[in-house]
Coordinates of C-alpha atoms and ligand atoms in Angstrom, one line a residue:
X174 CA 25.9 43.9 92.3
X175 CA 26.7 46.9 94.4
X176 CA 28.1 49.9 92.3
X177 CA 28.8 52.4 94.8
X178 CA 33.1 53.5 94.3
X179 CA 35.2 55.0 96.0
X180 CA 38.4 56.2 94.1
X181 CA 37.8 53.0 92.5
X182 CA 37.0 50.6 95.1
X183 CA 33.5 49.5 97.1
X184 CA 32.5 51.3 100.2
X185 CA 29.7 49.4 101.0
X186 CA 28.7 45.4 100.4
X187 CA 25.0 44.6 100.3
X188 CA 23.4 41.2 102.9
X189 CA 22.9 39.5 100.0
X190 CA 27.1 40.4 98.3
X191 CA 28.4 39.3 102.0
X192 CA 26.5 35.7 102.1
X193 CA 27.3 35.0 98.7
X194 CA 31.4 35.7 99.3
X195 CA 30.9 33.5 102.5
X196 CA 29.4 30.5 100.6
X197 CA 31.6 31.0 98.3
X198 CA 35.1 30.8 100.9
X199 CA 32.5 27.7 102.7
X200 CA 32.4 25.8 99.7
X201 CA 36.0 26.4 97.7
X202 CA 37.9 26.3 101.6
X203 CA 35.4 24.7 103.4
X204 CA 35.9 27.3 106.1
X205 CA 32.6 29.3 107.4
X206 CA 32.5 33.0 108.2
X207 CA 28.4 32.8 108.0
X208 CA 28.2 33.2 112.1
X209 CA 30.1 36.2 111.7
X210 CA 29.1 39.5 113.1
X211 CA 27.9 41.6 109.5
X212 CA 28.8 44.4 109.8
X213 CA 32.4 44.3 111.1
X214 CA 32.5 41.3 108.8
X215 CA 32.0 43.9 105.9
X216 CA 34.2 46.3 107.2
X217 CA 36.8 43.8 106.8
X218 CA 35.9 42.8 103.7
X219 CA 36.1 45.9 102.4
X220 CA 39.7 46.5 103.8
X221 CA 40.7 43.4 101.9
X222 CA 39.2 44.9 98.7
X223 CA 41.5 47.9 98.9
X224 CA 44.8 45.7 100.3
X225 CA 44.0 43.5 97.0
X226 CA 42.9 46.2 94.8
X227 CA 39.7 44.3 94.0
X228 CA 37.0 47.0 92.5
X229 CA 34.6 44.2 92.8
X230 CA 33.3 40.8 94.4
X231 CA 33.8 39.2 91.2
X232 CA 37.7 39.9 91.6
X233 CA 37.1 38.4 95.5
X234 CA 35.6 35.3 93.7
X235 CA 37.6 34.9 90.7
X236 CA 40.9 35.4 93.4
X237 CA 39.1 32.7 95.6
X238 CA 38.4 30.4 92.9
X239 CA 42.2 30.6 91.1
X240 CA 44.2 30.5 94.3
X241 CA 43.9 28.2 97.0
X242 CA 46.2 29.6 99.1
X243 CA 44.3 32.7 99.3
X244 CA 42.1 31.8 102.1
X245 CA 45.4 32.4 104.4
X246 CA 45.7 35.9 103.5
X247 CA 41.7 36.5 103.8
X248 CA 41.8 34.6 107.3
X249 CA 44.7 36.4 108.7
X250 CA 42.9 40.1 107.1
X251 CA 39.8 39.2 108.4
X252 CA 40.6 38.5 111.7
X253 CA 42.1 41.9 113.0
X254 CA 43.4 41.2 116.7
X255 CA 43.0 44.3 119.0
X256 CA 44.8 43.6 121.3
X257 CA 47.6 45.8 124.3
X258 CA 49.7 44.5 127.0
X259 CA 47.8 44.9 130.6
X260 CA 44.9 45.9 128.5
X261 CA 41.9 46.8 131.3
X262 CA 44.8 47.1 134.5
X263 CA 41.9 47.1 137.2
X264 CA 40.7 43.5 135.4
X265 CA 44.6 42.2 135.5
X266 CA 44.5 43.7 138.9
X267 CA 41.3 41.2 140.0
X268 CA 42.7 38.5 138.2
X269 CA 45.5 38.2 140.3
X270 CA 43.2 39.0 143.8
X271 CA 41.3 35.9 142.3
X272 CA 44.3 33.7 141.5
X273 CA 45.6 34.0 145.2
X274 CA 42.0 33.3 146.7
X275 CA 40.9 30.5 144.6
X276 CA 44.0 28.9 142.8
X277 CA 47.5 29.7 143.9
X278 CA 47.4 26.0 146.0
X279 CA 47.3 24.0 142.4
X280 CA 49.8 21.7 142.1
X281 CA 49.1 22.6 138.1
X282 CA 47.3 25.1 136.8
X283 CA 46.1 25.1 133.3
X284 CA 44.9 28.2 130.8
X285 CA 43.2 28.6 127.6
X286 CA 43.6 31.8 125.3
X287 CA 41.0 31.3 123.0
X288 CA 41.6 34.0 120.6
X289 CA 45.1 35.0 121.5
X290 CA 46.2 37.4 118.8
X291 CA 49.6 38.9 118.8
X292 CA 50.1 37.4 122.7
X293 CA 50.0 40.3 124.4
X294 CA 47.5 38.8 126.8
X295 CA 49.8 35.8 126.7
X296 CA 52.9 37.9 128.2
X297 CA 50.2 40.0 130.3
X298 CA 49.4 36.7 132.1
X299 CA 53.0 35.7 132.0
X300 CA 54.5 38.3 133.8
X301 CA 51.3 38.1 136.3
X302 CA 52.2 34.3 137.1
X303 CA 55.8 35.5 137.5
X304 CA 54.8 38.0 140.3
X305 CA 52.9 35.5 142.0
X306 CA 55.6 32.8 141.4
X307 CA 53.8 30.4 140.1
X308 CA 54.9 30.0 136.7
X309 CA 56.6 26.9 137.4
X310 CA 53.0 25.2 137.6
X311 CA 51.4 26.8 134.5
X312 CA 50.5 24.8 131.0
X313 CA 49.0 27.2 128.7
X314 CA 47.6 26.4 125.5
X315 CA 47.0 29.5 123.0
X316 CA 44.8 29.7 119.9
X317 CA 43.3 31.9 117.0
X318 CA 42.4 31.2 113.5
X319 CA 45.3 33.6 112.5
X320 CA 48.7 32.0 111.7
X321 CA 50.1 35.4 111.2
X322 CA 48.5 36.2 115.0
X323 CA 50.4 33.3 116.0
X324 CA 53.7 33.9 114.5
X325 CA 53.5 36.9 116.0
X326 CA 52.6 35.9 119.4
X327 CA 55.7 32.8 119.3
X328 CA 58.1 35.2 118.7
X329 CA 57.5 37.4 121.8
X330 CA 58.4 40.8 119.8
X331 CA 56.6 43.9 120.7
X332 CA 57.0 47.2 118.5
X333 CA 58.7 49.6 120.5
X334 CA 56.5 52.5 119.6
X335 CA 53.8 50.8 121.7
X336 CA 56.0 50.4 124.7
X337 CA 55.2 53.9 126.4
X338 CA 51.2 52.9 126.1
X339 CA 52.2 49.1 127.8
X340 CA 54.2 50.6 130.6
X341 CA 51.7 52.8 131.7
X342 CA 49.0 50.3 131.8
X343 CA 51.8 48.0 133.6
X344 CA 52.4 50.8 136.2
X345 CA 48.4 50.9 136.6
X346 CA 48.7 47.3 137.1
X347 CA 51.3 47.7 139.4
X348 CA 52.7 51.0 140.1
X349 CA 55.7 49.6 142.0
X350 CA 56.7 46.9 139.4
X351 CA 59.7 47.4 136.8
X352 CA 58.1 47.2 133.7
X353 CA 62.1 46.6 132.1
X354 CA 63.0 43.6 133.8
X355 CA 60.4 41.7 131.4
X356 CA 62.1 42.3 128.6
X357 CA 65.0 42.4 126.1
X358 CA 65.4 44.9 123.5
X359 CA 66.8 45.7 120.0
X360 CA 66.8 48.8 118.0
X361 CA 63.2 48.1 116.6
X362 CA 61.7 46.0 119.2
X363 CA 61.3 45.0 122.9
X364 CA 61.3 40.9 123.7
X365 CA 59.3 39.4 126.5
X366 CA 61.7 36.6 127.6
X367 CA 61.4 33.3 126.4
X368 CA 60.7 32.0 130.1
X369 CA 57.2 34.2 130.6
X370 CA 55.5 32.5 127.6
X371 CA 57.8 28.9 127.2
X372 CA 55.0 26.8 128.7
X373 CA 52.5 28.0 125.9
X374 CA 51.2 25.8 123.9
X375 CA 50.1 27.7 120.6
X376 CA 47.9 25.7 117.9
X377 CA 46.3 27.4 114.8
X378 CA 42.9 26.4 115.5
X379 CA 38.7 28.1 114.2
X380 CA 36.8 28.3 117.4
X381 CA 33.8 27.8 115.6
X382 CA 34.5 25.0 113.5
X383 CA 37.2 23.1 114.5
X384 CA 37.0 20.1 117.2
X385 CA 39.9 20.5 119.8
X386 CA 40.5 16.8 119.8
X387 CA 43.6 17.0 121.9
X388 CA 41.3 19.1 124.5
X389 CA 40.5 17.4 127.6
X390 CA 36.9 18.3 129.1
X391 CA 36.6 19.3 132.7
X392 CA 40.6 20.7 132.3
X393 CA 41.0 24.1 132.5
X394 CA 41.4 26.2 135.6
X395 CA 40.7 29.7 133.5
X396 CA 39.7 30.5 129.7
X397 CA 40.3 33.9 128.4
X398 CA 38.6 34.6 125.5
X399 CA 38.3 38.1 125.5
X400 CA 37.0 40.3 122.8
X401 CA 36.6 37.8 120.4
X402 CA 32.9 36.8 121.0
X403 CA 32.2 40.4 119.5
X404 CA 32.4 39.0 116.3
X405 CA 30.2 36.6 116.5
X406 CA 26.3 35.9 115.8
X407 CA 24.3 34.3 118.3
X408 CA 24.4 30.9 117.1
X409 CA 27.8 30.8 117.0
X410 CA 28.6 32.4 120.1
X411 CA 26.8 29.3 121.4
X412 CA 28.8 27.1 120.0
X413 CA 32.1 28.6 121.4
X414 CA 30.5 29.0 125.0
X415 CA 29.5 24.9 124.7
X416 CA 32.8 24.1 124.1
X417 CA 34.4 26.4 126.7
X418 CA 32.2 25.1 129.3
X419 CA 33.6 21.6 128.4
X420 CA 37.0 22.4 128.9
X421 CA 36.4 24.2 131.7
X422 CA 36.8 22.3 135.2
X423 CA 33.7 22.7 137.6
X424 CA 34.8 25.5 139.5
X425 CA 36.7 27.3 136.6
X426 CA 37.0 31.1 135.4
X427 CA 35.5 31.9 131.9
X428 CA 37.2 35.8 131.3
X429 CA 35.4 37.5 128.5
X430 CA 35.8 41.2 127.3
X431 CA 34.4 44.6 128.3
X432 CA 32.0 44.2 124.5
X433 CA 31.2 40.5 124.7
X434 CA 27.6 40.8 125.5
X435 CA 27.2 37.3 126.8
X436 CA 24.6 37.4 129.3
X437 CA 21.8 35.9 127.5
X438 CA 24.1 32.5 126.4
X439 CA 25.4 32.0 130.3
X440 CA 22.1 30.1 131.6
X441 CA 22.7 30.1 135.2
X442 CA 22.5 26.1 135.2
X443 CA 26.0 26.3 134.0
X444 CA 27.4 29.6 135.0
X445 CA 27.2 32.0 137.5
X446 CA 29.0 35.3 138.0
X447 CA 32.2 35.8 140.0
X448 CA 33.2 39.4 139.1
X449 CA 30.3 41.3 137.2
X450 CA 32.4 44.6 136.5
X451 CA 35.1 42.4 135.5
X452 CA 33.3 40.0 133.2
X453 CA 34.6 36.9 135.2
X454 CA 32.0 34.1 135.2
X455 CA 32.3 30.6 137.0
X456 CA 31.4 27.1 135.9
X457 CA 28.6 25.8 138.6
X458 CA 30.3 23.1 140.4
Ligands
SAM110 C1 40.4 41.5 119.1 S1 41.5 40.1 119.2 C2 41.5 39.7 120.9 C3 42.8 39.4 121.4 C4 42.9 39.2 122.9 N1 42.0 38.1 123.4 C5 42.7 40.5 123.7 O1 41.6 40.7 124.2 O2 43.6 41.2 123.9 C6 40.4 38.8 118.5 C7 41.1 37.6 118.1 O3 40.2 36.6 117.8 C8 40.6 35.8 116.7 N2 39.5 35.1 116.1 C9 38.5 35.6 115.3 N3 37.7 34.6 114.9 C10 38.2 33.5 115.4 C11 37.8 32.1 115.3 N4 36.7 31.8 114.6 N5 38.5 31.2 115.9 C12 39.6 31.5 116.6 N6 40.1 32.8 116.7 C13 39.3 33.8 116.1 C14 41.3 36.9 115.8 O4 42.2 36.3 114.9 C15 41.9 37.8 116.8 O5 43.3 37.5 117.0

């Protein structure tokens, strides 16, 4: 077992430590990290060590073995959602070009956010379909792995400390727009209101492993699922692009991130590129 301490904790986790704590979570929670990228999977793990003050594995196993609630808090600490308001403004910017070409004319327009976080991609989108007026014809569903992502992205709340950061990228969006309009405030935090993200569906829900029964195949106009691929091997980033191209109508927008090297899993029987610099790829009709 891997001695190496740092003021008391581990600053490094062997191959060998990592696989054993995942079939350790796989067969105590019967939830399955294994297609997880390694080595942000053991920089999280080793946050969690500190945040727990385990010194060791062992105390990751004994904790996992004792409580079985436990596997919310290592879910919700080991998926850390990155994530801004009109992150990327050029991409938001060619989102909306694209939604006036190809889609405006729906009589109902339906979304994915797979991987939503803290819904700041959810509001992004929501004030977008509020410029273009068409939020009257959206049915969004939202999800992540992360019920503390999710709590955070129902409630709409948005620290104010990050508000200077979100208004510039809004003004880069849309340097005319007022940024203020979309919100309410208190002393601690700004709101989006209710009416930019009320359609949203938000459902706790593993990519990898779980079945969206309620999901309809050939349904949605546009996924997003934007720097969350980054964290995943191979094999599992083929699973998740299977099930996105099920969902997606012939015709419809897969939107990954700047980092989700994808390339090699989009065969071009099933895929072919709408916006390269963008990472906007369409399902073949
Ligand atoms: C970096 S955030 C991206 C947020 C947002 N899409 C964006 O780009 O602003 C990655 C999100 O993926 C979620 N995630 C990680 N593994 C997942 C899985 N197996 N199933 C569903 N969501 C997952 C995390 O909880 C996190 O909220």
């Amino acid at each position: 077992m891997q001695t190496d301490l740092e003021n008391g904790f581990l600053v490094e986790i062997s191959d060998a430590e990592m696989r054993s704590i995942q079939d350790a979570i796989l067969k105590r929670y019967d939830v399955d990290f294994h297609n997880y990228e390694p080595k942000s999977f053991k920089r999280r793990l080793l946050r969690i060590y500190r945040k727990f003050n385990f010194t060791s594995s062992f105390d990751l196993w004994s904790r996992t073995l004792k409580d079985k609630d436990f596997i919310h808090e290592f879910i919700n600490e080991v998926s850390v959602g990155l994530t801004a308001l009109f992150r990327d403004p050029e991409f938001w910017q060619t989102l909306q070009e694209l939604i006036k070409k190809e889609i405006i004319y729906q009589k109902e327009i339906h979304i994915w956010h797979a991987g939503c976080s803290s819904g700041e991609e959810i509001y992004t989108a929501g004030i977008i379909w509020e410029e273009l007026k068409i939020t009257h014809k959206v049915k969004s569903l939202a999800t992540d792995i992360s019920s503390n992502a999710l709590n955070a992205a129902k409630s709409g709340a948005i620290v104010k400390a990050k508000a200077p950061e979100y208004q510039r990228n809004f003004l880069q969006f849309n340097p005319k727009g007022n940024f203020d309009q979309y919100f309410t405030e208190d002393a601690k935090n700004l709101y989006v209101k209710k009416e930019y993200f009320s359609y949203v569906n938000f459902v706790n829900s593993n990519l990898i492993m779980d079945e969206l029964a309620y999901m309809d195949t050939d349904k949605y106009d546009i996924v997003f699922c934007r720097n969350v691929l980054i964290y995943f091997n191979s094999q599992a980033k083929t699973i998740v692009i299977d099930k996105i191209f099920k969902a997606l109508k012939p015709g419809g927008f897969l939107i990954v991130g700047f980092l989700d090297s994808l390339v090699s899993y989009l065969d071009e029987d099933r895929f072919e590129y709408y916006n390269m610099n963008q990472r906007i790829f369409r399902k073949k009709i």
